[in-house]
Amino acid sequence: MGTWDIGPFDNDTAADFSYRVDEAADGRKAEVLLTAFREVTGTGEDYLDADLSMEAVASAALVAAQCPGGEPVTTSYGPKKPLGVLPAELRAEAVAALDRVLAEPSELLELWEESGDETWQAGVRELRAVLAGARP
């Protein structure tokens, strides 16, 4: 796992995902985020790959940044180009994806549990709270 810290973009997969978001045409960036959410929620109860989870967490951070109480994404590993105003409907999709990331069987969850550091999970729960509390 090419991870160097607990933030949504503090891993190789999320940094690469940011490039995909930047490369999406204006007006299509929300679709890239939605796809990341649905790839995670579409796994149902099957084993969830860490890379899919990392992309969903990064996407959720981008959506949460536009919500009241959300933190701006300021890391150099996040997207460089403006996203525009994201549809409010992405919030519920992000919440569902984060719920799945934090539920077994989830490789990313297992990796962080093995590390013994609960800070990552707290950060994901905080993102979820911002997204769930935002009104469309």
C-alpha positions as CSV (number, residue, x, y, z in Angstrom):
1,M,0.0,0.0,0.0
2,G,1.7,3.2,-1.2
3,T,0.4,5.3,1.7
4,W,2.3,8.0,3.6
5,D,-0.4,9.5,5.8
6,I,-4.1,9.2,6.8
7,G,-5.6,11.9,4.6
8,P,-7.9,11.1,1.7
9,F,-5.1,11.9,-0.8
10,D,-2.2,10.6,1.1
11,N,-1.7,7.5,-1.0
12,D,-0.6,6.6,-4.5
13,T,-4.0,5.5,-5.7
14,A,-5.8,8.7,-4.7
15,A,-3.0,10.8,-6.2
16,D,-3.4,8.9,-9.5
17,F,-7.2,9.3,-9.2
18,S,-6.7,13.1,-8.9
19,Y,-5.1,13.0,-12.3
20,R,-8.2,11.2,-13.8
21,V,-10.4,13.8,-12.3
22,D,-8.3,16.6,-13.8
23,E,-8.4,14.9,-17.2
24,A,-12.2,14.7,-17.2
25,A,-13.9,17.2,-19.4
26,D,-15.6,20.2,-17.7
27,G,-19.1,19.1,-16.8
28,R,-18.0,15.4,-16.5
29,K,-15.9,15.6,-13.3
30,A,-19.0,14.7,-11.2
31,E,-19.4,11.5,-13.2
32,V,-15.9,10.4,-12.3
33,L,-16.7,10.9,-8.7
34,L,-20.1,9.1,-9.0
35,T,-18.4,6.2,-10.7
36,A,-15.9,5.9,-7.8
37,F,-18.8,5.8,-5.4
38,R,-20.8,3.2,-7.3
39,E,-17.8,0.9,-7.9
40,V,-17.6,0.6,-4.1
41,T,-21.3,0.3,-3.4
42,G,-21.7,-2.1,-6.2
43,T,-19.6,-4.7,-4.4
44,G,-22.4,-5.5,-2.1
45,E,-21.1,-7.9,0.5
46,D,-18.2,-9.1,-1.7
47,Y,-14.6,-8.3,-0.7
48,L,-13.8,-4.6,-1.3
49,D,-10.5,-3.9,-2.9
50,A,-8.4,-1.2,-1.2
51,D,-7.8,0.8,-4.4
52,L,-11.6,1.2,-5.0
53,S,-11.9,2.4,-1.4
54,M,-9.1,4.9,-1.7
55,E,-10.7,6.4,-4.8
56,A,-14.1,6.6,-3.0
57,V,-12.6,8.3,0.0
58,A,-10.8,10.8,-2.1
59,S,-14.0,11.5,-4.1
60,A,-15.9,11.9,-0.8
61,A,-13.4,14.5,0.3
62,L,-13.9,16.5,-2.9
63,V,-17.7,16.4,-2.4
64,A,-17.4,17.2,1.3
65,A,-15.2,20.2,0.5
66,Q,-18.3,21.9,-1.0
67,C,-20.5,21.2,2.0
68,P,-21.0,23.4,5.1
69,G,-18.3,22.4,7.5
70,G,-16.3,20.6,4.9
71,E,-12.5,21.1,4.7
72,P,-11.0,22.4,1.4
73,V,-8.8,19.9,-0.4
74,T,-5.4,21.8,-0.3
75,T,-3.0,18.9,-0.7
76,S,-0.7,19.0,-3.7
77,Y,-1.9,15.4,-4.4
78,G,-5.5,16.4,-5.1
79,P,-6.9,17.7,-8.3
80,K,-5.3,20.8,-9.7
81,K,-8.2,22.0,-11.9
82,P,-11.4,23.4,-10.5
83,L,-14.3,20.9,-10.2
84,G,-17.1,23.4,-10.5
85,V,-20.2,23.1,-8.3
86,L,-20.9,19.4,-7.8
87,P,-24.5,18.1,-7.7
88,A,-25.9,17.8,-4.2
89,E,-27.1,14.3,-5.1
90,L,-23.5,13.1,-4.9
91,R,-23.6,13.6,-1.1
92,A,-25.9,10.6,-0.5
93,E,-23.8,8.5,-2.9
94,A,-20.6,9.5,-1.0
95,V,-22.2,8.5,2.4
96,A,-23.2,5.1,1.0
97,A,-19.7,4.5,-0.4
98,L,-18.0,5.5,2.9
99,D,-20.4,3.2,4.8
100,R,-19.3,0.4,2.6
101,V,-15.6,1.3,3.0
102,L,-16.0,1.0,6.7
103,A,-17.8,-2.3,6.6
104,E,-16.3,-5.8,6.4
105,P,-15.1,-7.2,4.2
106,S,-13.0,-4.2,3.2
107,E,-9.3,-4.5,2.4
108,L,-8.5,-0.9,3.3
109,L,-10.4,-1.1,6.6
110,E,-8.4,-4.3,7.4
111,L,-5.1,-2.6,6.5
112,W,-5.8,0.3,8.8
113,E,-7.0,-2.0,11.6
114,E,-3.8,-4.0,11.3
115,S,-1.8,-0.8,11.7
116,G,-3.4,-0.1,15.1
117,D,-4.0,3.5,14.2
118,E,-7.6,4.5,14.5
119,T,-7.1,8.0,13.2
120,W,-7.9,7.0,9.6
121,Q,-11.2,5.6,10.5
122,A,-12.0,8.7,12.5
123,G,-11.2,10.9,9.5
124,V,-13.5,8.8,7.3
125,R,-16.3,9.0,9.8
126,E,-15.8,12.8,10.0
127,L,-16.1,13.1,6.2
128,R,-19.3,11.0,6.4
129,A,-20.7,13.3,9.1
130,V,-20.1,16.4,7.0
131,L,-21.7,14.8,3.9
132,A,-24.7,13.4,5.9
133,G,-25.3,16.7,7.6
134,A,-25.3,18.8,4.5
135,R,-28.7,19.7,3.1
136,P,-29.1,19.5,-0.7
